[in-house]
Short mmCIF file of C-alpha atoms and ligand atoms in Angstrom, two decimals:
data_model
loop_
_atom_site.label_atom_id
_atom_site.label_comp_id
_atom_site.label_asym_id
_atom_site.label_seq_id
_atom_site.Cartn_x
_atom_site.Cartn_y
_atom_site.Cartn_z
CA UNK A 1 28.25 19.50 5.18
CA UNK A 2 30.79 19.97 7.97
CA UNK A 3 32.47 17.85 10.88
CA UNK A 4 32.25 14.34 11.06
CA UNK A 5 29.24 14.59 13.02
CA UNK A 6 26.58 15.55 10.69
CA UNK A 7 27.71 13.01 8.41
CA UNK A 8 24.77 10.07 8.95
CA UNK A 9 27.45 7.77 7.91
CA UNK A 10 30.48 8.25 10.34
CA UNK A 11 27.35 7.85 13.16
CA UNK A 12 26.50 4.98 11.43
CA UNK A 13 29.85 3.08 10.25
CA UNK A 14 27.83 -0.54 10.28
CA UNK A 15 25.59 0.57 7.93
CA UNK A 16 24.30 -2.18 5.38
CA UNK A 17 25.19 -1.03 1.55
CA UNK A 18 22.23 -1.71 -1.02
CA UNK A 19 22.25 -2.20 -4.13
CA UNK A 20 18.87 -1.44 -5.48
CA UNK A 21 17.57 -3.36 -8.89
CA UNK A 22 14.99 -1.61 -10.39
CA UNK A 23 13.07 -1.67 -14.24
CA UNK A 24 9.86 1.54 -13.94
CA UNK A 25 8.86 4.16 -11.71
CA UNK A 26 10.21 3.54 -8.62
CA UNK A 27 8.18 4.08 -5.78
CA UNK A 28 9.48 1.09 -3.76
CA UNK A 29 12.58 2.97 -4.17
CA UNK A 30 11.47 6.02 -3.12
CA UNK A 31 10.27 4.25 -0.33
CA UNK A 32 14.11 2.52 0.60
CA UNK A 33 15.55 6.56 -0.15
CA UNK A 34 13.13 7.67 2.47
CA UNK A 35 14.02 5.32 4.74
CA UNK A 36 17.49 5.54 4.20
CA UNK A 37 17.36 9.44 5.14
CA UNK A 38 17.10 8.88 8.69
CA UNK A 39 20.05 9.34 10.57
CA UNK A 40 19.24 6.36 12.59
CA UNK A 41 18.21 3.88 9.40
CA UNK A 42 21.15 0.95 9.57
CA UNK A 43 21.29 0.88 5.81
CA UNK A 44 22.22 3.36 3.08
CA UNK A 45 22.10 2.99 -1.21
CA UNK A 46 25.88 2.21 -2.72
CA UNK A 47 23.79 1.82 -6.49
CA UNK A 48 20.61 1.84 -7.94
CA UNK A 49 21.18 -0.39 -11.30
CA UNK A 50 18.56 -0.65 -13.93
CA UNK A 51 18.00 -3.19 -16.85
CA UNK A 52 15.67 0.08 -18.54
CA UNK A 53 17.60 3.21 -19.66
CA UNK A 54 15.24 6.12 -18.95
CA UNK A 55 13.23 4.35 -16.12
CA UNK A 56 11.85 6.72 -13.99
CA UNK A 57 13.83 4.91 -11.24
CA UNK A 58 16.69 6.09 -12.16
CA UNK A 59 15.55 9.81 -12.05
CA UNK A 60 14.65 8.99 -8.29
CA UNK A 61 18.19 7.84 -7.92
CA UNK A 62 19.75 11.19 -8.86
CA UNK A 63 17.75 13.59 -7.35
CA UNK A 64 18.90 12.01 -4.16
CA UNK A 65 22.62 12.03 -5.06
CA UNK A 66 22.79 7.81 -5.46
CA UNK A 67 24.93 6.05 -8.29
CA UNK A 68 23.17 4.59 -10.94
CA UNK A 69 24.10 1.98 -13.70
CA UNK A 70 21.98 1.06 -16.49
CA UNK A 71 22.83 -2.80 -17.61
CA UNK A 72 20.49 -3.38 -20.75
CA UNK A 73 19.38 -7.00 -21.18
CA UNK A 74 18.67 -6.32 -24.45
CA UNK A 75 22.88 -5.58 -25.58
CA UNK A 76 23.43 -8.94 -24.14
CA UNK A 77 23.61 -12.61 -25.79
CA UNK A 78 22.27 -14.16 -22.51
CA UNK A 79 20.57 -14.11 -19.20
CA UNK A 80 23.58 -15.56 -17.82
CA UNK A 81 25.82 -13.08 -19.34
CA UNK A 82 23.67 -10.37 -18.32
CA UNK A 83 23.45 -11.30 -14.52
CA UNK A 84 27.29 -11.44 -14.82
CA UNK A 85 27.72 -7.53 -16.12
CA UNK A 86 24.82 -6.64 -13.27
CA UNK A 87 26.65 -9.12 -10.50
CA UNK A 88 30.01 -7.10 -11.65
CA UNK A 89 28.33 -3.70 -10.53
CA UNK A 90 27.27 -4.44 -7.53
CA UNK A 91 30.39 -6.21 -5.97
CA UNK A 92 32.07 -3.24 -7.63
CA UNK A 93 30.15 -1.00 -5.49
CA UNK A 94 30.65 -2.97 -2.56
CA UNK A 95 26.69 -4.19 -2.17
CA UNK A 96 25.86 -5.99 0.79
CA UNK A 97 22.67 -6.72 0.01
CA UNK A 98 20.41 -6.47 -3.44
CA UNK A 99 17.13 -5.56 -3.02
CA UNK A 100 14.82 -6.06 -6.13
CA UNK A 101 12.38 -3.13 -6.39
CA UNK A 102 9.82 -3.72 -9.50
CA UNK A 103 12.90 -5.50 -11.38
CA UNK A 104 11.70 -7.40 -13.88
CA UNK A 105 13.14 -10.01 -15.15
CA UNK A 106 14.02 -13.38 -14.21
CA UNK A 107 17.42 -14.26 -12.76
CA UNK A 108 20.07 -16.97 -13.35
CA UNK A 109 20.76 -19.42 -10.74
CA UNK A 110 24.26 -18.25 -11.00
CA UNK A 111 23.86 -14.66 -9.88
CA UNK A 112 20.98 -15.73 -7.14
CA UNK A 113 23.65 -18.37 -5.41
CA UNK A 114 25.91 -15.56 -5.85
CA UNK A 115 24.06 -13.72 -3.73
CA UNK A 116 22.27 -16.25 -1.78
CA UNK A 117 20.31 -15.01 1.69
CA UNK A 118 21.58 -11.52 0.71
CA UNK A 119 19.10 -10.67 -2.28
CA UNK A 120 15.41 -9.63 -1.52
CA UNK A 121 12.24 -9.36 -3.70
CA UNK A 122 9.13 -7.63 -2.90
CA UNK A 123 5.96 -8.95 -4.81
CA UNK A 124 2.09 -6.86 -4.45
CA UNK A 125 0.27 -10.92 -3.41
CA UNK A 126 0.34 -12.78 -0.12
CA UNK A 127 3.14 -15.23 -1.92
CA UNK A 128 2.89 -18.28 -2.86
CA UNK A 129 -1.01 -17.02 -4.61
CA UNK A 130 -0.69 -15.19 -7.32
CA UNK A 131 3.24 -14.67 -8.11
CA UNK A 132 3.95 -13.52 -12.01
CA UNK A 133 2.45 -10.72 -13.57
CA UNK A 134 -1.25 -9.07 -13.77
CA UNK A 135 -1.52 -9.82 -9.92
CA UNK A 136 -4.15 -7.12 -8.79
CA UNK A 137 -6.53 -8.58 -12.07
CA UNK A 138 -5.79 -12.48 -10.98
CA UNK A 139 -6.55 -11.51 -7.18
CA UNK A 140 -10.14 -9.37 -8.48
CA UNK A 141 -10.64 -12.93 -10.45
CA UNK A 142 -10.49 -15.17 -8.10
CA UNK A 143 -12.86 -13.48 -5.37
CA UNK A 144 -10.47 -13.85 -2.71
CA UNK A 145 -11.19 -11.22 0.55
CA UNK A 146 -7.40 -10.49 1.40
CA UNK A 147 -4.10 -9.71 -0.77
CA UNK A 148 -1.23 -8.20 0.21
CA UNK A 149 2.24 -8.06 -0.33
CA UNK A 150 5.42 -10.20 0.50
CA UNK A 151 9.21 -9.55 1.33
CA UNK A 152 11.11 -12.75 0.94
CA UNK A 153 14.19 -13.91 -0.15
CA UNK A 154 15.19 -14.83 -3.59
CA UNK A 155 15.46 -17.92 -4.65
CA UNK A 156 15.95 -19.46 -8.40
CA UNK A 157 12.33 -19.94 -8.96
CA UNK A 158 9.85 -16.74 -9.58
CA UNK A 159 8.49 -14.50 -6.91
CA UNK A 160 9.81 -17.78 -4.69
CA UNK A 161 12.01 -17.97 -1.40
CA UNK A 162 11.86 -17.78 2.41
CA UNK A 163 8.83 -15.12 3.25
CA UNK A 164 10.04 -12.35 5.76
CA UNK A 165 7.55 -9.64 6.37
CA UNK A 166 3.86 -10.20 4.56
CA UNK A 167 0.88 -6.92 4.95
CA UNK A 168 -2.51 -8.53 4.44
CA UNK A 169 -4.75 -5.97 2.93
CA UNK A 170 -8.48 -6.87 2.29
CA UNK A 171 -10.40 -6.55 -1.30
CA UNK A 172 -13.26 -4.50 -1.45
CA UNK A 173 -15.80 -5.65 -3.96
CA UNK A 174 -15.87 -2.60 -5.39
CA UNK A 175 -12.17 -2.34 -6.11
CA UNK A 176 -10.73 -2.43 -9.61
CA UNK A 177 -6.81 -3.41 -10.38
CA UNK A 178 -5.52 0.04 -10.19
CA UNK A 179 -7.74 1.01 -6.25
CA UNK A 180 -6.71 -2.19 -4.90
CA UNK A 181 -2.77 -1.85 -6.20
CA UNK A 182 -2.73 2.02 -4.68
CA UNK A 183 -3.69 -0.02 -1.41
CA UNK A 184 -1.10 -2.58 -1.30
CA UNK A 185 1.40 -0.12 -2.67
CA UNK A 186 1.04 1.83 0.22
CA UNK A 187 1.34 -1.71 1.95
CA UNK A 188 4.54 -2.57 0.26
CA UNK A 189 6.32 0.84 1.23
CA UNK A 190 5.70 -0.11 4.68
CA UNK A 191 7.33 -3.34 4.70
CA UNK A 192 10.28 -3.17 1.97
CA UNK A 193 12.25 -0.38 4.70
CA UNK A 194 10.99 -2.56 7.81
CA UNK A 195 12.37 -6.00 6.07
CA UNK A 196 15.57 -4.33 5.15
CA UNK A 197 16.05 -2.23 8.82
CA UNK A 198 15.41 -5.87 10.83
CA UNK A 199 18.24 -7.72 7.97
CA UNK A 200 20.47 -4.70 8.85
CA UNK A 201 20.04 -5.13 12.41
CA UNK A 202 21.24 -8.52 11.91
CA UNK A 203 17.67 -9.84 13.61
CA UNK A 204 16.64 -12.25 10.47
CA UNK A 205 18.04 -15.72 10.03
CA UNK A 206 16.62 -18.29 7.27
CA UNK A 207 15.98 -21.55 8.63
CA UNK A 208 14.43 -23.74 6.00
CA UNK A 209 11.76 -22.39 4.60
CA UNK A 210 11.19 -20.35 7.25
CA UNK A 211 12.06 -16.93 8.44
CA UNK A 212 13.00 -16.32 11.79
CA UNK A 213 13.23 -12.52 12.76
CA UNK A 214 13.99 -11.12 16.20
CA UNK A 215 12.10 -8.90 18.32
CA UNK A 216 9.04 -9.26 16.06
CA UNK A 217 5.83 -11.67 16.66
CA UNK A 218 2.84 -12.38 14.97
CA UNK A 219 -0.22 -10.41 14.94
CA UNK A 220 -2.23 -11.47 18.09
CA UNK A 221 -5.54 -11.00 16.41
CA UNK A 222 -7.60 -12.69 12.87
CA UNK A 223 -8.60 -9.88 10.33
CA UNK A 224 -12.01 -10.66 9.12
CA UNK A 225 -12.86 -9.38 5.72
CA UNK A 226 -15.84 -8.14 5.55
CA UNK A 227 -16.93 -6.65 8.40
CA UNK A 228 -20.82 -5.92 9.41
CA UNK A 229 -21.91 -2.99 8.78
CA UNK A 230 -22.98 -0.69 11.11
CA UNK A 231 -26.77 -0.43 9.53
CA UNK A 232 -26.87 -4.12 9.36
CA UNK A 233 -25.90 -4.35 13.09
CA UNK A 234 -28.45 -1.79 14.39
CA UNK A 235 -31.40 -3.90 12.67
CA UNK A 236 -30.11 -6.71 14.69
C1 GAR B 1 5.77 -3.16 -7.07
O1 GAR B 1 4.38 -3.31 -6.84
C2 GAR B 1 6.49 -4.46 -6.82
O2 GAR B 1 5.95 -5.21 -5.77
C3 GAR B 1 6.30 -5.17 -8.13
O3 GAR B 1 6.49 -4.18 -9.09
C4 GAR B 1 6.03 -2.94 -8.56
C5 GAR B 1 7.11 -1.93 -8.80
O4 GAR B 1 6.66 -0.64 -8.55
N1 GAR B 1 7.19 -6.27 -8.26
C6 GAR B 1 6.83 -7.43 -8.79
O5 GAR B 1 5.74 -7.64 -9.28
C7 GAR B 1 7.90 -8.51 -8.76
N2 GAR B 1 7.37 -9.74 -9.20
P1 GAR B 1 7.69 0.55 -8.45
O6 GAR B 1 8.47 0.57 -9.75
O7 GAR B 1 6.86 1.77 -8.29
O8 GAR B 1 8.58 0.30 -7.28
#
């Protein structure tokens, strides 16, 4: 690359540094590297740090030329000691904001006030139903017509904190765990770059437990789930 010009960065010099937390494959990652590719996206990756050596994450990471830093829980005598060594890396590498993508394990109240109203989760359920694990089984469970996904902020409590961008996608009764997560995957790579574009843009304040973001308002119109058929409507 040649010339200041072409560098995305020198067009860009208030763009937001993530640091990206990550534990398996890495598609929401993928999705934040895509994002990030566009010359006009307001935030770039500093480090993609990952409490699994040999995630596939991490693979993602390098192919696009971002640092990575494997901090393994495991080598560590506690979750507070561990949150340290991964708080460490990401000041280090001068991380604005921390974006957990399919990181999991819980974190200390230390490193989340650390942190606090810079450090994002996304979670595959219209938060607060069905936070924790096994989310696309519980939903299929329960009978209910809509998931989704959430982007909130962090707080000390699981899959808990201020709700910023939410993608309702409706159940099918023929779905199983694995058609319905494909759909609010696809769902969740939508919102985790839009979330972290508006916080870059400096458009999202937390008041209470509320999220106020600027330049965006609700939906105008209900989604029903299900809809009539059109052979049902025609006998009508
Ligand atoms: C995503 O569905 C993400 O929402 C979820 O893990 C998956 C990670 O996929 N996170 C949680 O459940 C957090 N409680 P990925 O590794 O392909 O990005």
């Amino acid at each position: 690359m040649s010339g200041k010009a072409s560098n995305p960065s020198t067009r860009l010099p208030s763009r937001l540094n993530l640091g990206v937390l990550v534990s398996g494959r890495g598609s929401t990652l993928q999705a934040l590297i895509d994002a990030c590719a566009a010359p006009d996206y307001p935030a770039r990756i500093v480090l993609v740090l990952s409490n699994v050596a040999g995630a596939a994450a991490l693979e993602r990471a390098a192919k696009a030329g971002i640092a990575t830093a494997v901090v393994e829980h495991k080598t560590f005598p506690s979750r507070e000691a561990f949150d340290e060594a991964m708080r460490a890396r990401l000041v280090a590498a001068g991380a604005d904001l921390v974006c957990l993508a399919g990181f999991m394990r819980l974190l200390s109240p230390a490193f989340v006030e650390a942190f606090a109203g810079r450090l994002i989760n996304i979670h595959p359920s219209l938060l607060p139903a069905f936070p924790g694990l096994h989310v696309h089984e519980n939903v299929l469970a329960s009978g209910v017509r809509f998931t989704g996904c959430s982007v909130h902020f962090v707080n000390a409590e699981m899959d808990a904190g201020p709700i910023i961008v939410q993608a309702a996608v409706p159940v099918d009764p023929s779905d199983t765990a694995e058609s319905l997560g494909a759909r609010v995957l696809g769902a969740e790579h939508q919102c985790y770059p839009l979330a972290v574009r508006w916080i870059a843009e400096g458009r999202v304040r937390i008041k209470g437990v509320r999220v106020e973001v600027d330049g965006a308002a609700a939906a105008a119109a209900p989604l029903i789930n299900p809809q009539p058929t059109s052979s049902i409507s025609a006998k009508k």
